[in-house]
PDB file of C-alpha atoms and ligand atoms in Angstrom:
ATOM      1  CA  MET O   1     -10.049  12.289 -11.555  1.00  0.00           C
ATOM      2  CA  HIS O   2     -12.605  10.858 -10.296  1.00  0.00           C
ATOM      3  CA  HIS O   3     -16.206  11.594  -9.105  1.00  0.00           C
ATOM      4  CA  THR O   4     -18.175  10.514  -6.393  1.00  0.00           C
ATOM      5  CA  PRO O   5     -22.202  11.581  -6.969  1.00  0.00           C
ATOM      6  CA  HIS O   6     -24.974   9.602  -4.798  1.00  0.00           C
ATOM      7  CA  VAL O   7     -28.320   9.453  -6.626  1.00  0.00           C
ATOM      8  CA  LYS O   8     -30.815  10.759  -3.901  1.00  0.00           C
ATOM      9  CA  GLU O   9     -34.649  11.804  -3.292  1.00  0.00           C
ATOM     10  CA  ALA O  10     -34.442  15.719  -1.570  1.00  0.00           C
ATOM     11  CA  ASN O  11     -37.121  17.779  -1.656  1.00  0.00           C
ATOM     12  CA  PHE O  12     -36.897  21.163  -4.433  1.00  0.00           C
ATOM     13  CA  THR O  13     -39.769  23.495  -3.908  1.00  0.00           C
ATOM     14  CA  ARG O  14     -40.666  25.546  -6.799  1.00  0.00           C
ATOM     15  CA  LEU O  15     -43.205  28.426  -6.798  1.00  0.00           C
ATOM     16  CA  CYS O  16     -44.193  27.439  -3.514  1.00  0.00           C
ATOM     17  CA  LYS O  17     -44.815  23.716  -4.281  1.00  0.00           C
ATOM     18  CA  THR O  18     -42.464  21.117  -2.417  1.00  0.00           C
ATOM     19  CA  LYS O  19     -41.793  17.947  -3.859  1.00  0.00           C
ATOM     20  CA  THR O  20     -39.678  14.774  -3.758  1.00  0.00           C
ATOM     21  CA  ILE O  21     -37.882  13.835  -6.589  1.00  0.00           C
ATOM     22  CA  LEU O  22     -34.579  13.140  -6.990  1.00  0.00           C
ATOM     23  CA  THR O  23     -31.244  14.002  -7.818  1.00  0.00           C
ATOM     24  CA  VAL O  24     -27.063  13.918  -7.861  1.00  0.00           C
ATOM     25  CA  ASN O  25     -26.266  14.736  -4.596  1.00  0.00           C
ATOM     26  CA  GLY O  26     -28.951  16.559  -3.867  1.00  0.00           C
ATOM     27  CA  GLN O  27     -28.705  19.349  -6.743  1.00  0.00           C
ATOM     28  CA  TYR O  28     -31.382  20.675  -9.237  1.00  0.00           C
ATOM     29  CA  PRO O  29     -30.069  20.495 -11.818  1.00  0.00           C
ATOM     30  CA  GLY O  30     -26.876  18.645 -10.918  1.00  0.00           C
ATOM     31  CA  PRO O  31     -22.951  19.008 -10.234  1.00  0.00           C
ATOM     32  CA  THR O  32     -21.179  20.532 -12.919  1.00  0.00           C
ATOM     33  CA  ILE O  33     -18.052  18.130 -13.690  1.00  0.00           C
ATOM     34  CA  TYR O  34     -14.644  19.742 -14.792  1.00  0.00           C
ATOM     35  CA  ALA O  35     -12.631  18.358 -16.903  1.00  0.00           C
ATOM     36  CA  ARG O  36      -9.971  18.589 -20.234  1.00  0.00           C
ATOM     37  CA  ARG O  37      -9.767  16.632 -23.303  1.00  0.00           C
ATOM     38  CA  GLY O  38      -8.441  13.650 -23.336  1.00  0.00           C
ATOM     39  CA  ASP O  39      -8.888  12.912 -19.670  1.00  0.00           C
ATOM     40  CA  THR O  40     -10.428   9.650 -18.449  1.00  0.00           C
ATOM     41  CA  LEU O  41     -12.273  10.202 -15.568  1.00  0.00           C
ATOM     42  CA  VAL O  42     -14.085   7.532 -12.458  1.00  0.00           C
ATOM     43  CA  VAL O  43     -17.044   8.207 -11.457  1.00  0.00           C
ATOM     44  CA  ASN O  44     -18.740   6.245  -8.585  1.00  0.00           C
ATOM     45  CA  VAL O  45     -22.001   7.037  -8.718  1.00  0.00           C
ATOM     46  CA  LYS O  46     -23.802   5.738  -5.560  1.00  0.00           C
ATOM     47  CA  ASN O  47     -27.264   5.548  -5.947  1.00  0.00           C
ATOM     48  CA  ARG O  48     -29.081   5.826  -2.756  1.00  0.00           C
ATOM     49  CA  GLY O  49     -32.375   6.420  -4.432  1.00  0.00           C
ATOM     50  CA  ASN O  50     -35.761   4.257  -5.320  1.00  0.00           C
ATOM     51  CA  LEU O  51     -34.941   3.655  -9.133  1.00  0.00           C
ATOM     52  CA  GLY O  52     -32.410   1.189 -11.333  1.00  0.00           C
ATOM     53  CA  ILE O  53     -30.800   4.020 -13.079  1.00  0.00           C
ATOM     54  CA  THR O  54     -28.078   4.836 -15.565  1.00  0.00           C
ATOM     55  CA  ILE O  55     -25.540   8.126 -15.935  1.00  0.00           C
ATOM     56  CA  HIS O  56     -25.414   8.872 -19.719  1.00  0.00           C
ATOM     57  CA  TRP O  57     -22.931  11.020 -20.021  1.00  0.00           C
ATOM     58  CA  HIS O  58     -24.356  12.994 -23.779  1.00  0.00           C
ATOM     59  CA  GLY O  59     -21.610  13.784 -26.755  1.00  0.00           C
ATOM     60  CA  VAL O  60     -18.872  11.893 -25.672  1.00  0.00           C
ATOM     61  CA  LYS O  61     -18.450   8.876 -28.320  1.00  0.00           C
ATOM     62  CA  GLN O  62     -16.530   6.657 -25.760  1.00  0.00           C
ATOM     63  CA  PRO O  63     -14.315   4.675 -28.178  1.00  0.00           C
ATOM     64  CA  ARG O  64     -13.519   1.457 -27.610  1.00  0.00           C
ATOM     65  CA  TYR O  65     -14.527   1.555 -24.541  1.00  0.00           C
ATOM     66  CA  PRO O  66     -18.931   1.738 -24.093  1.00  0.00           C
ATOM     67  CA  TRP O  67     -19.289  -0.813 -20.870  1.00  0.00           C
ATOM     68  CA  SER O  68     -20.335   2.633 -18.670  1.00  0.00           C
ATOM     69  CA  ASP O  69     -22.310   4.742 -20.925  1.00  0.00           C
ATOM     70  CA  GLY O  70     -25.333   5.414 -19.610  1.00  0.00           C
ATOM     71  CA  PRO O  71     -28.647   3.237 -21.292  1.00  0.00           C
ATOM     72  CA  GLU O  72     -29.847   1.012 -19.548  1.00  0.00           C
ATOM     73  CA  PHE O  73     -29.778  -3.142 -21.257  1.00  0.00           C
ATOM     74  CA  ILE O  74     -28.112  -1.353 -23.972  1.00  0.00           C
ATOM     75  CA  THR O  75     -24.537  -0.608 -22.936  1.00  0.00           C
ATOM     76  CA  GLN O  76     -25.394  -1.403 -19.080  1.00  0.00           C
ATOM     77  CA  CYS O  77     -28.116  -2.493 -16.741  1.00  0.00           C
ATOM     78  CA  PRO O  78     -29.068  -0.204 -14.082  1.00  0.00           C
ATOM     79  CA  ILE O  79     -27.507   1.517 -10.790  1.00  0.00           C
ATOM     80  CA  LYS O  80     -30.113  -0.952  -8.856  1.00  0.00           C
ATOM     81  CA  PRO O  81     -30.778   0.834  -5.530  1.00  0.00           C
ATOM     82  CA  GLY O  82     -28.528   0.891  -2.224  1.00  0.00           C
ATOM     83  CA  ALA O  83     -25.952  -0.139  -4.947  1.00  0.00           C
ATOM     84  CA  ASN O  84     -22.035   1.363  -6.465  1.00  0.00           C
ATOM     85  CA  PHE O  85     -21.317   1.279 -10.332  1.00  0.00           C
ATOM     86  CA  SER O  86     -18.208   2.604 -11.115  1.00  0.00           C
ATOM     87  CA  GLN O  87     -18.170   4.860 -14.500  1.00  0.00           C
ATOM     88  CA  LYS O  88     -15.037   5.345 -16.657  1.00  0.00           C
ATOM     89  CA  ILE O  89     -15.047   8.055 -19.223  1.00  0.00           C
ATOM     90  CA  ILE O  90     -12.815   8.115 -21.548  1.00  0.00           C
ATOM     91  CA  LEU O  91     -12.313  11.962 -23.557  1.00  0.00           C
ATOM     92  CA  SER O  92     -10.872  12.056 -27.130  1.00  0.00           C
ATOM     93  CA  ASP O  93     -11.405  14.683 -28.930  1.00  0.00           C
ATOM     94  CA  GLU O  94     -14.524  16.444 -27.035  1.00  0.00           C
ATOM     95  CA  GLU O  95     -14.427  19.863 -26.012  1.00  0.00           C
ATOM     96  CA  GLY O  96     -17.152  22.479 -25.238  1.00  0.00           C
ATOM     97  CA  THR O  97     -20.043  22.222 -22.611  1.00  0.00           C
ATOM     98  CA  LEU O  98     -21.972  18.337 -23.045  1.00  0.00           C
ATOM     99  CA  TRP O  99     -24.008  17.568 -20.374  1.00  0.00           C
ATOM    100  CA  TRP O 100     -24.723  14.116 -18.730  1.00  0.00           C
ATOM    101  CA  HIS O 101     -28.254  12.553 -17.432  1.00  0.00           C
ATOM    102  CA  ALA O 102     -30.234   9.651 -15.839  1.00  0.00           C
ATOM    103  CA  HIS O 103     -30.784   7.131 -18.860  1.00  0.00           C
ATOM    104  CA  SER O 104     -33.672   5.258 -17.638  1.00  0.00           C
ATOM    105  CA  ASP O 105     -37.274   5.876 -17.744  1.00  0.00           C
ATOM    106  CA  TRP O 106     -38.458   9.734 -16.913  1.00  0.00           C
ATOM    107  CA  SER O 107     -35.517   9.884 -14.128  1.00  0.00           C
ATOM    108  CA  ARG O 108     -33.464  11.930 -16.274  1.00  0.00           C
ATOM    109  CA  ALA O 109     -35.397  15.262 -15.822  1.00  0.00           C
ATOM    110  CA  SER O 110     -34.346  15.471 -12.390  1.00  0.00           C
ATOM    111  CA  VAL O 111     -30.420  13.441 -13.199  1.00  0.00           C
ATOM    112  CA  HIS O 112     -29.029  16.100 -15.398  1.00  0.00           C
ATOM    113  CA  GLY O 113     -25.275  17.695 -15.206  1.00  0.00           C
ATOM    114  CA  LEU O 114     -23.580  20.067 -17.111  1.00  0.00           C
ATOM    115  CA  PHE O 115     -19.635  18.242 -18.511  1.00  0.00           C
ATOM    116  CA  VAL O 116     -17.706  21.229 -19.154  1.00  0.00           C
ATOM    117  CA  ILE O 117     -13.938  19.757 -21.302  1.00  0.00           C
ATOM    118  CA  TRP O 118     -11.707  23.118 -21.452  1.00  0.00           C
ATOM    119  CA  PRO O 119      -8.631  21.717 -24.099  1.00  0.00           C
ATOM    120  CA  GLU O 120      -5.268  20.821 -23.083  1.00  0.00           C
ATOM    121  CA  ILE O 121      -3.448  22.389 -20.840  1.00  0.00           C
ATOM    122  CA  GLY O 122      -1.494  25.269 -23.320  1.00  0.00           C
ATOM    123  CA  LYS O 123      -4.007  25.176 -26.508  1.00  0.00           C
ATOM    124  CA  PRO O 124      -5.981  27.555 -27.378  1.00  0.00           C
ATOM    125  CA  TYR O 125      -9.470  26.945 -27.255  1.00  0.00           C
ATOM    126  CA  PRO O 126     -11.122  26.079 -30.767  1.00  0.00           C
ATOM    127  CA  PHE O 127     -12.630  30.302 -31.742  1.00  0.00           C
ATOM    128  CA  PRO O 128     -11.617  33.001 -29.257  1.00  0.00           C
ATOM    129  CA  LYS O 129     -10.323  32.770 -25.914  1.00  0.00           C
ATOM    130  CA  PRO O 130     -13.973  34.571 -23.975  1.00  0.00           C
ATOM    131  CA  TYR O 131     -13.478  37.187 -22.124  1.00  0.00           C
ATOM    132  CA  VAL O 132     -15.588  34.791 -19.387  1.00  0.00           C
ATOM    133  CA  GLU O 133     -16.769  31.434 -19.248  1.00  0.00           C
ATOM    134  CA  TYR O 134     -20.535  31.127 -17.625  1.00  0.00           C
ATOM    135  CA  PRO O 135     -22.457  27.549 -18.168  1.00  0.00           C
ATOM    136  CA  ILE O 136     -25.948  28.309 -18.433  1.00  0.00           C
ATOM    137  CA  MET O 137     -29.064  24.961 -18.355  1.00  0.00           C
ATOM    138  CA  LEU O 138     -32.679  25.999 -20.603  1.00  0.00           C
ATOM    139  CA  GLU O 139     -34.786  23.745 -18.299  1.00  0.00           C
ATOM    140  CA  ASN O 140     -38.735  23.840 -17.561  1.00  0.00           C
ATOM    141  CA  SER O 141     -38.896  22.658 -14.233  1.00  0.00           C
ATOM    142  CA  SER O 142     -41.969  23.230 -13.855  1.00  0.00           C
ATOM    143  CA  LEU O 143     -42.397  19.673 -15.515  1.00  0.00           C
ATOM    144  CA  LEU O 144     -41.350  18.033 -12.245  1.00  0.00           C
ATOM    145  CA  LEU O 145     -44.426  19.544 -10.072  1.00  0.00           C
ATOM    146  CA  LYS O 146     -47.043  17.907 -12.059  1.00  0.00           C
TER     147      LYS O 146
HETATM  148 CU1   CU W   1     -28.041  12.550 -24.118  1.00  0.00          CU
END
């Protein structure tokens, strides 16, 4: 499964105020990514913003493969403005709704999104199957307008 997020600046308007913020694909919050338990994802991050950035996959264990896990200067270097970086995300027993977010300086305030991991095909949910699924992300976007 391949994804190509473009990290870039975009205008954001709330409460009659417009500000330029760092986004993925011009979206705030960023795109929801869907996968299944045990999948491996290849995420080709294209940094078209003006800051070095990393993307972290919150709650993913990345067994024996921490090299593109996200925290800048810990498991990887920041992706420089104008550069690309291919991240491998190895799912093991994760299931449910996690999130991904930037992991450098304050960029996570606007660079983040949901990461939905369904059970394997033919396997049940670890709880009664929901009647409907509707992901909700709570955040305080007023902080972006200060
Ligand atoms: Cu996190």
